[in-house]
Amino acid sequence: MAGYHFGWWDRDGFEIDADPGKSLRAALVIASAAACSGGPVDAASAGAAVELVHNFTLVHDDIMDRDLTRRGRPTVWSVWGITDAMLLGDALQALAVRTAVEGCAKHIAAEVVSRLAATMVELCRGQQEDCAFETREGITVNDYLQMVAGKTGALMGCSCALGACCAGADAETVSAMDAFGRRLGLAFQFTDDLLGIWGQPRLSGKPVGNDVKRRKRSLPVVAAIESGTSAGLELAWMFDAEHPLDAEDADRAVELIERAGGRAYTERQAEQQVRRALAELPDRLVTEDLMILAQGVWGREK
Amino acid sequence: MAGYHFGWWDRDGFEIDADPGKSLRAALVIASAAACSGGPVDAASAGAAVELVHNFTLVHDDIMDRDLTRRGRPTVWSVWGITDAMLLGDALQALAVRTAVEGCAKHIAAEVVSRLAATMVELCRGQQEDCAFETREGITVNDYLQMVAGKTGALMGCSCALGACCAGADAETVSAMDAFGRRLGLAFQFTDDLLGIWGQPRLSGKPVGNDVKRRKRSLPVVAAIESGTSAGLELAWMFDAEHPLDAEDADRAVELIERAGGRAYTERQAEQQVRRALAELPDRLVTEDLMILAQGVWGREK
């Protein structure tokens, strides 16, 4: 099931060449290590560990969200059922810890595992809030930002911090890399939210209009509702109704989000977070690789 | 949710005094440490960590098995839903690792975490097999034993091994304690299987006849079917049928298991595993506390 999820195998275990995902978090670990003069080999286990954590959450999130496709293929739970998919996620979480503790240099293994475990608790908190938002009214932009800090910011902060750790950086540098990664994480989620509404299903591998139909309170929606415009008010009314949104409702909702300024606001916020992430990082750490990754977080189409 | 699950709070967060579970695994950690001349304080974090692992699996297993009660109270998923219960389990797994890595002495933290993570992977494998057995025909006693080694043996072995680790024992002693705990784990599961059919719901906190109604292939059942007796054949036929068992079927099945010798076989196996566990442990490690715990695994009523 893990090999299937990572795009290496089909459901019968035969090798295929499907989309394995971006491995952005592993790339951040390696690039952050390099920014602190560390080699890729020393950071490889930490990179694998954060990818295992990320994929454990994807497998479980797909169950919670009842998502049928991921990277253009049926999700693990939709092929093998909820029980097996839960257990795969549990095992991937355990394997992340095992990879970190057994693969990292002895003198940093405990710190790497400690950061990883604290991050996983934050991830659970963020995902819990995200799911709770679907049935809660009156979500503000601030509520949303706190949720995203856990759901997406924590692991990208952890990725950059672990890269620095593996390179033997001092505590101050590790903290700076953590803050950098957390900002990138926000920009990443804002972009994800945009793609969830205006993305190309062909590129994202996710069905179109999904987020709106299930009335997901992503940043464009929350910002539109808080805008105080008439479009925002109509949108708030649609999102607070009991019945699910059909395709026609969803089209109308997308139009309202755009008219209320939710799209432009989110695009601006994504760009700003990337700019601030880079601006706040000590100059000596701003490498070309980190800049390319940071720009990619914001400008991506999938 | 965690406080509720551990019996500390009611669902609204008010303190109550409900059954917190046996904490057998934590007791094994402490008693194993003591057998290796280690104090309880040095082993406390490892004890807490194995309890967190155990409870993470309980919270997730209850979802997979659709169990409505645990320790005489509604299960977490039946109160808060599947999503929140999944996330609680995920967070408890992460907290187990965090407790181990941050609470154990620096020079053993990596080994403790490494054993814990490897054990969690074994647990997932065992639980996966257990669930798969419900829809698979022709399960043999050997299939069953392999499943139980992962599902129950691994964590009890890990508990005893971690106690030894925390006491600074040598690798050979740690291995001996691991083997001891694994045997106890088998006896524990055999006894659990007996209680799942003949236990007092008042004591066990689980509904009567549950295991039989859902055609769970526990040791008494598998042994009865393998017995070659006419009762075993009739039982095999009942368990292979498509329709679920009603109360009358279940009563008949229980009678058949007993007549085919499944109950007596399982009782004998549980006793034997405990006896062998103690017999194979080096004499210097067989303390009174470990003997009491070992006897309790086998003779318990809940």
Coordinates of C-alpha atoms in Angstrom, one line a residue:
Chain A
M1 CA 0.0 0.0 0.0
A2 CA 2.9 2.4 0.7
G3 CA 4.5 1.6 -2.6
Y4 CA 1.1 2.3 -4.3
H5 CA 0.7 5.5 -2.4
F6 CA 4.2 6.8 -3.4
G7 CA 3.4 6.1 -7.0
W8 CA 6.0 3.2 -7.4
W9 CA 3.5 0.3 -7.8
D10 CA 0.0 -0.3 -9.0
R11 CA -2.4 -1.9 -6.6
D12 CA -1.2 -5.4 -7.5
G13 CA 2.4 -4.5 -6.7
F14 CA 3.7 -4.1 -10.3
E15 CA 6.1 -1.3 -10.9
I16 CA 4.6 1.8 -12.5
D17 CA 5.8 5.3 -13.0
A18 CA 3.1 7.5 -11.4
D19 CA 3.3 10.9 -9.8
P20 CA 5.2 10.4 -6.5
G21 CA 4.4 13.9 -5.3
K22 CA 6.7 16.9 -5.1
S23 CA 8.9 15.8 -2.2
L24 CA 9.1 19.5 -1.4
R25 CA 9.7 18.9 2.3
A26 CA 12.6 16.6 1.7
A27 CA 14.0 19.2 -0.7
L28 CA 13.7 21.8 2.0
V29 CA 15.6 19.6 4.4
I30 CA 18.5 19.2 1.9
A31 CA 18.5 22.8 0.8
S32 CA 18.4 24.0 4.4
A33 CA 21.3 21.8 5.3
A34 CA 23.3 23.1 2.3
A35 CA 22.5 26.7 3.4
C36 CA 24.2 25.8 6.7
S37 CA 27.2 24.2 4.9
G38 CA 25.9 20.6 5.4
G39 CA 26.0 17.8 2.9
P40 CA 23.0 16.0 1.5
V41 CA 24.1 12.6 2.9
D42 CA 24.0 13.9 6.5
A43 CA 20.5 15.2 5.9
A44 CA 19.0 12.4 3.9
S45 CA 17.5 10.5 6.8
A46 CA 15.8 13.6 8.2
G47 CA 14.5 14.3 4.6
A48 CA 13.1 10.8 4.3
A49 CA 11.5 11.1 7.8
V50 CA 9.7 14.4 7.0
E51 CA 8.3 12.8 3.8
L52 CA 7.1 9.8 5.8
V53 CA 5.4 12.1 8.2
H54 CA 3.8 14.1 5.4
N55 CA 2.6 11.0 3.7
F56 CA 1.2 9.5 6.9
T57 CA -0.9 12.6 7.2
L58 CA -2.0 12.5 3.6
V59 CA -3.2 8.8 3.9
H60 CA -5.1 9.7 7.1
D61 CA -6.5 13.0 5.8
D62 CA -7.9 11.3 2.7
I63 CA -9.9 9.0 5.0
M64 CA -11.2 11.9 7.0
D65 CA -12.0 14.0 4.0
R66 CA -13.5 11.1 2.1
D67 CA -11.2 12.1 -0.8
L68 CA -11.3 9.6 -3.7
T69 CA -8.3 10.7 -5.7
R70 CA -4.8 11.8 -4.8
R71 CA -2.2 12.7 -7.4
G72 CA -4.6 11.6 -10.1
R73 CA -5.1 8.0 -8.7
P74 CA -7.6 6.4 -6.3
T75 CA -6.7 7.1 -2.7
V76 CA -5.4 4.2 -0.5
W77 CA -8.6 4.0 1.6
S78 CA -10.7 3.9 -1.5
V79 CA -8.8 0.9 -2.8
W80 CA -8.1 -1.1 0.4
G81 CA -10.7 0.3 2.8
I82 CA -10.5 2.4 5.9
T83 CA -8.9 -0.1 8.3
D84 CA -5.9 -0.9 6.1
A85 CA -5.4 2.8 5.2
M86 CA -5.5 3.8 8.9
L87 CA -2.9 1.1 9.7
L88 CA -0.7 2.2 6.7
G89 CA -0.7 5.8 8.1
D90 CA 0.1 4.5 11.6
A91 CA 3.0 2.5 10.2
L92 CA 4.3 5.4 8.2
Q93 CA 4.3 7.6 11.3
A94 CA 6.3 4.9 13.2
L95 CA 8.7 4.4 10.2
A96 CA 9.3 8.2 10.1
V97 CA 10.6 8.0 13.7
R98 CA 12.5 4.9 13.0
T99 CA 14.2 6.4 10.0
A100 CA 15.1 9.5 11.9
V101 CA 16.5 7.8 15.0
E102 CA 18.4 5.1 13.1
G103 CA 19.6 7.2 10.2
C104 CA 20.7 10.5 11.8
A105 CA 24.1 11.0 13.4
K106 CA 24.1 9.8 17.1
H107 CA 24.7 13.3 18.6
I108 CA 21.6 14.8 16.9
A109 CA 19.2 11.9 16.7
A110 CA 17.4 12.8 19.9
E111 CA 16.9 16.4 18.8
V112 CA 15.7 15.4 15.4
V113 CA 13.1 12.9 16.9
S114 CA 12.0 15.4 19.5
R115 CA 11.3 18.1 16.8
L116 CA 9.6 15.5 14.6
A117 CA 7.3 14.3 17.4
A118 CA 6.4 17.8 18.6
T119 CA 5.6 18.7 15.0
M120 CA 3.3 15.7 14.6
V121 CA 1.3 16.8 17.6
E122 CA 1.0 20.3 16.0
L123 CA -0.1 18.6 12.7
C124 CA -2.9 16.7 14.5
R125 CA -4.1 19.9 16.2
G126 CA -4.2 21.8 12.9
Q127 CA -6.0 19.0 11.0
Q128 CA -8.5 18.7 13.9
E129 CA -9.3 22.4 13.6
D130 CA -9.5 22.2 9.8
C131 CA -12.1 19.4 10.0
A132 CA -14.0 21.2 12.8
F133 CA -14.2 24.3 10.6
E134 CA -16.4 22.5 8.1
T135 CA -19.3 22.4 10.6
R136 CA -18.5 25.6 12.6
E137 CA -19.8 29.0 11.6
G138 CA -18.1 32.4 12.0
I139 CA -14.5 31.3 11.2
T140 CA -12.3 34.4 11.0
V141 CA -9.1 34.9 9.1
N142 CA -7.3 34.6 12.5
D143 CA -8.9 31.3 13.3
Y144 CA -7.8 30.1 9.8
L145 CA -4.2 31.3 10.2
Q146 CA -3.8 29.5 13.6
M147 CA -5.2 26.3 12.0
V148 CA -2.8 26.5 9.0
A149 CA 0.2 27.2 11.3
G150 CA -0.3 23.7 12.6
K151 CA -1.6 21.9 9.6
T152 CA 1.0 23.1 7.1
G153 CA 3.4 25.5 8.8
A154 CA 4.7 23.2 11.4
L155 CA 6.1 20.5 9.2
M156 CA 7.7 22.9 6.7
G157 CA 9.3 24.7 9.6
C158 CA 10.4 21.4 11.0
S159 CA 11.9 20.5 7.6
C160 CA 14.1 23.6 7.4
A161 CA 15.0 23.3 11.1
L162 CA 16.0 19.7 10.7
G163 CA 18.2 20.5 7.7
A164 CA 20.0 23.1 9.8
C165 CA 20.3 20.5 12.7
C166 CA 21.8 17.9 10.4
A167 CA 24.4 20.5 9.3
G168 CA 25.4 21.1 12.9
A169 CA 24.0 24.6 13.0
D170 CA 23.7 26.5 16.3
A171 CA 20.3 26.9 18.1
E172 CA 19.8 30.4 16.7
T173 CA 20.2 29.3 13.1
V174 CA 18.0 26.3 13.6
S175 CA 15.3 28.7 15.0
A176 CA 15.7 31.1 12.0
M177 CA 15.3 28.2 9.6
D178 CA 12.2 27.0 11.5
A179 CA 10.6 30.5 11.2
F180 CA 11.5 30.6 7.5
G181 CA 9.9 27.3 6.8
R182 CA 6.8 28.1 8.8
R183 CA 6.2 31.2 6.6
L184 CA 6.8 29.2 3.5
G185 CA 4.2 26.7 4.9
L186 CA 1.6 29.5 5.1
A187 CA 2.3 30.6 1.5
F188 CA 2.1 26.9 0.5
Q189 CA -1.3 26.4 2.0
F190 CA -2.6 29.7 0.6
T191 CA -1.6 28.5 -2.8
D192 CA -3.1 25.1 -2.1
D193 CA -6.4 26.9 -1.3
L194 CA -6.3 28.9 -4.5
L195 CA -5.6 25.6 -6.5
G196 CA -8.5 24.0 -4.6
I197 CA -10.8 26.5 -6.3
W198 CA -9.1 27.7 -9.4
G199 CA -6.6 24.9 -10.1
Q200 CA -6.5 22.7 -13.1
P201 CA -7.6 19.2 -12.1
R202 CA -5.4 17.8 -14.9
L203 CA -2.3 19.2 -13.1
S204 CA -3.4 19.0 -9.4
G205 CA -4.8 15.5 -9.7
K206 CA -7.9 16.6 -7.6
P207 CA -11.5 17.0 -8.8
V208 CA -12.6 20.5 -9.7
G209 CA -14.8 22.5 -7.3
N210 CA -14.3 19.9 -4.6
D211 CA -13.3 22.5 -1.9
V212 CA -16.3 24.7 -2.6
K213 CA -18.8 21.9 -2.9
R214 CA -17.9 20.7 0.6
R215 CA -18.0 24.3 1.8
K216 CA -14.3 24.2 2.9
R217 CA -13.5 27.4 4.7
S218 CA -10.2 28.0 3.0
L219 CA -8.5 31.5 3.0
P220 CA -10.2 32.9 -0.2
V221 CA -13.6 32.0 1.4
V222 CA -12.9 33.2 4.9
A223 CA -11.4 36.5 3.5
A224 CA -14.4 37.0 1.1
I225 CA -16.8 36.5 4.0
E226 CA -14.9 38.9 6.2
S227 CA -14.7 41.5 3.4
G228 CA -18.0 43.2 4.3
T229 CA -19.0 43.3 0.7
S230 CA -22.5 42.3 -0.6
A231 CA -20.8 39.4 -2.4
G232 CA -19.2 38.3 0.9
L233 CA -22.6 38.4 2.6
E234 CA -24.3 36.3 0.0
L235 CA -21.4 33.8 0.2
A236 CA -21.7 33.7 4.0
W237 CA -25.4 32.9 3.6
M238 CA -24.6 30.1 1.1
F239 CA -21.9 28.6 3.4
D240 CA -24.1 28.7 6.5
A241 CA -27.0 26.9 4.8
E242 CA -27.7 23.3 5.8
H243 CA -27.9 21.7 2.4
P244 CA -24.7 20.7 0.4
L245 CA -23.8 22.8 -2.6
D246 CA -24.6 21.5 -6.1
A247 CA -22.6 22.3 -9.2
E248 CA -24.6 25.5 -9.9
D249 CA -24.3 26.7 -6.3
A250 CA -20.6 26.0 -6.5
D251 CA -20.1 28.1 -9.7
R252 CA -22.0 31.0 -8.0
A253 CA -19.9 30.6 -4.9
V254 CA -16.6 30.8 -6.9
E255 CA -17.9 34.0 -8.6
L256 CA -18.8 35.5 -5.2
I257 CA -15.4 34.7 -3.7
E258 CA -13.7 36.4 -6.6
R259 CA -16.0 39.5 -6.5
A260 CA -15.6 39.8 -2.7
G261 CA -11.8 40.0 -3.3
G262 CA -11.0 36.6 -1.6
R263 CA -8.9 35.5 -4.6
A264 CA -6.8 38.6 -4.9
Y265 CA -6.3 38.8 -1.1
T266 CA -5.1 35.2 -0.9
E267 CA -2.7 35.7 -3.9
R268 CA -1.3 38.8 -2.2
Q269 CA -0.9 37.0 1.1
A270 CA 0.9 34.1 -0.5
E271 CA 3.4 36.4 -2.2
Q272 CA 3.9 38.4 0.9
Q273 CA 4.7 35.4 3.1
V274 CA 7.3 34.2 0.6
R275 CA 8.8 37.7 0.5
R276 CA 8.9 38.0 4.3
A277 CA 10.2 34.5 4.7
L278 CA 13.2 35.3 2.6
A279 CA 13.6 38.9 3.9
E280 CA 13.7 37.7 7.5
L281 CA 16.3 35.0 6.9
P282 CA 19.9 36.0 7.7
D283 CA 21.5 36.9 4.4
R284 CA 24.2 34.2 4.7
L285 CA 21.4 31.6 4.6
V286 CA 19.6 32.8 1.5
T287 CA 20.9 30.4 -1.1
E288 CA 19.8 30.1 -4.7
D289 CA 18.2 26.7 -4.0
L290 CA 16.2 28.0 -1.1
M291 CA 15.0 31.0 -3.2
I292 CA 14.0 28.7 -6.0
L293 CA 12.1 26.4 -3.6
A294 CA 10.4 29.5 -2.0
Q295 CA 9.3 30.9 -5.4
G296 CA 8.1 27.4 -6.4
V297 CA 5.9 27.3 -3.3
W298 CA 4.0 30.4 -4.4
G299 CA 4.0 30.1 -8.2
R300 CA 3.1 26.4 -8.6
E301 CA 0.2 25.0 -10.6
K302 CA 0.0 21.7 -8.7
Chain B
M1 CA -10.5 13.2 24.4
A2 CA -7.4 11.7 25.9
G3 CA -8.5 12.5 29.4
Y4 CA -11.8 10.9 28.7
H5 CA -10.2 7.8 27.2
F6 CA -7.9 7.4 30.2
G7 CA -10.9 7.6 32.5
W8 CA -9.9 10.9 34.2
W9 CA -12.7 13.1 32.7
D10 CA -16.2 12.8 31.5
R11 CA -17.0 14.0 27.9
D12 CA -17.4 17.6 29.1
G13 CA -14.0 17.6 30.8
F14 CA -15.2 17.2 34.4
E15 CA -13.1 15.0 36.6
I16 CA -14.5 11.5 37.2
D17 CA -13.0 8.4 38.6
A18 CA -13.6 5.8 35.9
D19 CA -11.6 2.6 35.1
P20 CA -8.2 3.9 33.7
G21 CA -7.2 0.4 32.5
K22 CA -4.7 -2.0 34.0
S23 CA -1.5 -0.1 33.0
L24 CA 0.0 -3.6 32.8
R25 CA 2.6 -2.5 30.3
A26 CA 3.9 0.4 32.4
A27 CA 4.0 -2.1 35.4
L28 CA 6.1 -4.4 33.3
V29 CA 8.5 -1.6 32.4
I30 CA 9.0 -0.7 36.1
A31 CA 9.2 -4.3 37.3
S32 CA 11.7 -5.2 34.5
A33 CA 13.8 -2.3 35.4
A34 CA 13.7 -3.3 39.1
A35 CA 14.7 -6.9 38.1
C36 CA 17.8 -5.3 36.5
S37 CA 18.5 -3.2 39.6
G38 CA 17.0 0.0 38.1
G39 CA 14.9 2.4 40.0
P40 CA 11.3 3.4 39.0
V41 CA 12.2 7.0 38.3
D42 CA 14.7 6.1 35.5
A43 CA 12.1 3.9 33.9
A44 CA 9.0 6.2 34.3
S45 CA 9.2 7.9 30.9
A46 CA 9.5 4.6 29.1
G47 CA 6.6 3.3 31.1
A48 CA 4.5 6.3 30.1
A49 CA 5.6 5.9 26.5
V50 CA 4.5 2.2 26.2
E51 CA 1.1 3.1 27.8
L52 CA 0.7 5.9 25.2
V53 CA 1.5 3.5 22.4
H54 CA -0.9 0.9 23.8
N55 CA -3.7 3.5 24.1
F56 CA -3.1 4.9 20.6
T57 CA -3.7 1.4 19.3
L58 CA -6.9 1.0 21.5
V59 CA -8.4 4.3 20.2
H60 CA -7.7 3.3 16.5
D61 CA -8.7 -0.4 17.0
D62 CA -12.0 0.7 18.4
I63 CA -12.7 2.6 15.2
M64 CA -11.6 -0.4 13.0
D65 CA -13.7 -2.9 15.0
R66 CA -16.6 -0.5 15.4
D67 CA -16.6 -1.2 19.1
L68 CA -19.0 1.0 21.0
T69 CA -17.7 0.4 24.6
R70 CA -14.3 0.3 26.2
R71 CA -13.8 -0.1 29.9
G72 CA -17.5 0.1 30.4
R73 CA -17.9 3.5 28.7
P74 CA -18.6 4.7 25.2
T75 CA -15.5 4.6 23.0
V76 CA -13.9 7.9 21.8
W77 CA -15.0 7.5 18.2
S78 CA -18.6 6.8 19.3
V79 CA -18.6 10.1 21.2
W80 CA -16.6 12.4 19.0
G81 CA -16.7 10.7 15.6
I82 CA -14.1 8.9 13.5
T83 CA -12.0 11.9 12.4
D84 CA -11.3 13.2 15.9
A85 CA -10.6 9.7 17.2
M86 CA -8.2 9.1 14.4
L87 CA -6.4 12.3 15.2
L88 CA -6.3 11.5 18.9
G89 CA -4.7 8.2 18.2
D90 CA -2.2 9.9 15.8
A91 CA -1.3 12.4 18.5
L92 CA -1.0 9.8 21.2
Q93 CA 1.5 7.9 19.0
A94 CA 3.5 11.2 18.6
L95 CA 3.3 11.9 22.3
A96 CA 4.7 8.4 23.1
V97 CA 7.8 9.2 21.0
R98 CA 8.1 12.6 22.5
T99 CA 7.8 11.3 26.1
A100 CA 10.4 8.6 25.4
V101 CA 13.0 10.9 23.7
E102 CA 12.6 13.8 26.1
G103 CA 12.1 11.8 29.3
C104 CA 14.7 9.1 29.1
A105 CA 18.4 9.5 30.0
K106 CA 20.4 10.9 27.0
H107 CA 22.6 7.9 26.5
I108 CA 19.6 5.5 26.1
A109 CA 17.0 7.8 24.5
A110 CA 17.9 6.7 20.9
E111 CA 17.7 3.0 21.7
V112 CA 14.4 3.4 23.5
V113 CA 12.8 5.3 20.6
S114 CA 14.2 2.9 18.1
R115 CA 12.7 -0.1 19.9
L116 CA 9.4 1.8 20.4
A117 CA 9.2 2.6 16.7
A118 CA 10.1 -0.9 15.5
T119 CA 7.4 -2.2 17.9
M120 CA 4.8 0.1 16.5
V121 CA 5.4 -1.2 13.0
E122 CA 5.0 -4.8 14.3
L123 CA 1.7 -3.7 16.0
C124 CA 0.3 -2.4 12.8
R125 CA 1.2 -5.6 11.0
G126 CA -0.4 -7.7 13.7
Q127 CA -3.6 -5.6 13.8
Q128 CA -3.8 -5.7 10.0
E129 CA -3.7 -9.5 10.0
D130 CA -6.2 -9.6 12.8
C131 CA -8.7 -7.5 10.8
A132 CA -8.0 -9.5 7.6
F133 CA -8.7 -12.8 9.4
E134 CA -12.3 -11.7 9.8
T135 CA -13.0 -12.1 6.1
R136 CA -10.4 -14.8 5.4
E137 CA -11.2 -18.5 5.5
G138 CA -8.9 -21.4 6.6
I139 CA -7.0 -19.5 9.4
T140 CA -4.7 -22.0 11.1
V141 CA -3.3 -21.9 14.7
N142 CA 0.0 -20.9 13.2
D143 CA -1.5 -18.0 11.3
Y144 CA -3.1 -16.9 14.5
L145 CA 0.1 -17.2 16.5
Q146 CA 2.0 -15.0 14.0
M147 CA -0.7 -12.4 14.1
V148 CA -0.7 -12.3 17.9
A149 CA 3.1 -12.1 18.1
G150 CA 2.7 -8.7 16.4
K151 CA -0.6 -7.5 17.8
T152 CA 0.1 -8.3 21.5
G153 CA 3.5 -9.9 21.9
A154 CA 5.6 -7.1 20.4
L155 CA 4.6 -4.3 22.8
M156 CA 4.8 -6.5 26.0
G157 CA 8.2 -7.7 24.8
C158 CA 9.2 -4.0 24.2
S159 CA 7.9 -3.1 27.7
C160 CA 10.2 -5.6 29.4
A161 CA 13.1 -4.8 27.1
L162 CA 12.8 -1.0 27.8
G163 CA 12.7 -1.6 31.5
A164 CA 16.0 -3.4 31.2
C165 CA 17.4 -0.7 28.9
C166 CA 16.5 2.0 31.4
A167 CA 18.3 0.1 34.1
G168 CA 21.4 0.0 32.0
A169 CA 21.3 -3.7 31.4
D170 CA 23.6 -5.4 28.8
A171 CA 22.3 -6.4 25.4
E172 CA 21.9 -10.1 26.3
T173 CA 19.7 -9.2 29.3
V174 CA 17.6 -6.8 27.3
S175 CA 17.0 -9.6 24.7
A176 CA 16.0 -12.1 27.5
M177 CA 13.5 -9.6 28.9
D178 CA 12.1 -9.0 25.4
A179 CA 11.6 -12.7 24.9
F180 CA 10.0 -13.0 28.4
G181 CA 7.6 -10.2 27.6
R182 CA 6.7 -11.6 24.2
R183 CA 5.6 -14.9 25.8
L184 CA 3.6 -13.1 28.4
G185 CA 2.0 -11.2 25.6
L186 CA 0.8 -14.4 24.0
A187 CA -0.6 -15.6 27.3
F188 CA -2.3 -12.2 27.7
Q189 CA -3.9 -12.5 24.3
F190 CA -5.0 -16.1 24.8
T191 CA -6.7 -15.0 28.1
D192 CA -8.2 -12.0 26.3
D193 CA -9.7 -14.4 23.7
L194 CA -11.2 -16.5 26.5
L195 CA -12.7 -13.4 28.2
G196 CA -14.1 -12.3 24.8
I197 CA -16.2 -15.5 24.8
W198 CA -16.7 -16.5 28.5
G199 CA -15.8 -13.3 30.3
Q200 CA -18.2 -11.4 32.6
P201 CA -19.2 -8.2 30.8
R202 CA -19.6 -6.5 34.2
L203 CA -15.9 -7.0 34.8
S204 CA -14.4 -6.8 31.3
G205 CA -16.5 -3.7 30.3
K206 CA -17.2 -5.3 26.9
P207 CA -20.6 -6.6 25.6
V208 CA -21.1 -10.4 25.9
G209 CA -20.8 -12.7 22.9
N210 CA -19.3 -9.8 20.8
D211 CA -16.3 -11.8 19.5
V212 CA -18.4 -14.8 18.5
K213 CA -21.2 -12.7 16.8
R214 CA -18.7 -11.0 14.6
R215 CA -17.0 -14.4 13.9
K216 CA -13.7 -13.3 15.3
R217 CA -11.2 -16.1 14.7
S218 CA -9.6 -16.1 18.1
L219 CA -7.6 -19.0 19.5
P220 CA -10.5 -21.0 21.0
V221 CA -12.3 -20.8 17.6
V222 CA -9.2 -21.6 15.4
A223 CA -8.2 -24.5 17.7
A224 CA -11.8 -25.8 17.7
I225 CA -12.0 -25.7 14.0
E226 CA -8.6 -27.5 13.7
S227 CA -9.6 -30.2 16.2
G228 CA -11.0 -32.5 13.5
T229 CA -14.0 -33.2 15.8
S230 CA -17.6 -33.1 14.5
A231 CA -18.2 -30.0 16.7
G232 CA -15.3 -28.3 15.1
L233 CA -16.6 -29.1 11.6
E234 CA -20.0 -27.7 12.5
L235 CA -18.3 -24.6 13.8
A236 CA -16.2 -24.2 10.7
W237 CA -19.4 -24.3 8.6
M238 CA -21.0 -21.6 10.8
F239 CA -18.0 -19.3 10.6
D240 CA -17.7 -19.7 6.8
A241 CA -21.3 -18.8 6.2
E242 CA -22.0 -15.4 4.7
H243 CA -24.7 -14.1 7.1
P244 CA -23.9 -12.6 10.5
L245 CA -24.5 -14.7 13.6
D246 CA -27.6 -13.9 15.7
A247 CA -27.8 -14.5 19.4
E248 CA -29.0 -18.1 19.0
D249 CA -26.3 -18.9 16.5
A250 CA -23.7 -17.4 18.9
D251 CA -24.9 -19.6 21.8
R252 CA -24.6 -22.6 19.6
A253 CA -21.1 -21.5 18.4
V254 CA -19.9 -21.1 22.0
E255 CA -21.2 -24.6 22.9
L256 CA -19.4 -26.0 19.8
I257 CA -16.1 -24.3 20.7
E258 CA -16.2 -25.8 24.1
R259 CA -17.2 -29.3 22.9
A260 CA -14.4 -29.2 20.3
G261 CA -11.9 -28.5 23.0
G262 CA -11.1 -24.9 22.0
R263 CA -11.6 -23.5 25.5
A264 CA -9.5 -26.2 27.3
Y265 CA -6.7 -25.9 24.6
T266 CA -6.5 -22.1 25.0
E267 CA -6.5 -22.3 28.8
R268 CA -3.7 -24.8 28.7
Q269 CA -1.7 -22.7 26.2
A270 CA -2.0 -19.5 28.3
E271 CA -0.8 -21.3 31.4
Q272 CA 2.1 -22.9 29.4
Q273 CA 3.3 -19.6 27.9
V274 CA 3.4 -18.0 31.4
R275 CA 5.3 -21.0 32.8
R276 CA 7.8 -21.1 29.9
A277 CA 8.2 -17.3 30.1
L278 CA 9.3 -17.6 33.7
A279 CA 11.3 -20.8 33.2
E280 CA 13.4 -19.3 30.3
L281 CA 14.2 -16.1 32.2
P282 CA 17.6 -16.2 33.9
D283 CA 17.0 -17.0 37.6
R284 CA 18.5 -13.7 38.8
L285 CA 15.8 -11.8 36.9
V286 CA 12.8 -13.7 38.2
T287 CA 11.6 -11.3 40.9
E288 CA 8.5 -11.5 43.0
D289 CA 6.9 -8.6 41.2
L290 CA 7.5 -10.1 37.7
M291 CA 6.0 -13.4 39.0
I292 CA 2.9 -11.6 40.3
L293 CA 2.5 -9.7 37.0
A294 CA 3.0 -12.9 35.0
Q295 CA 0.4 -14.9 37.0
G296 CA -2.0 -11.9 36.7
V297 CA -1.7 -12.0 32.9
W298 CA -3.0 -15.5 32.9
G299 CA -5.5 -15.7 35.8
R300 CA -7.3 -12.3 35.3
E301 CA -11.0 -11.8 34.9
K302 CA -10.8 -8.4 33.1

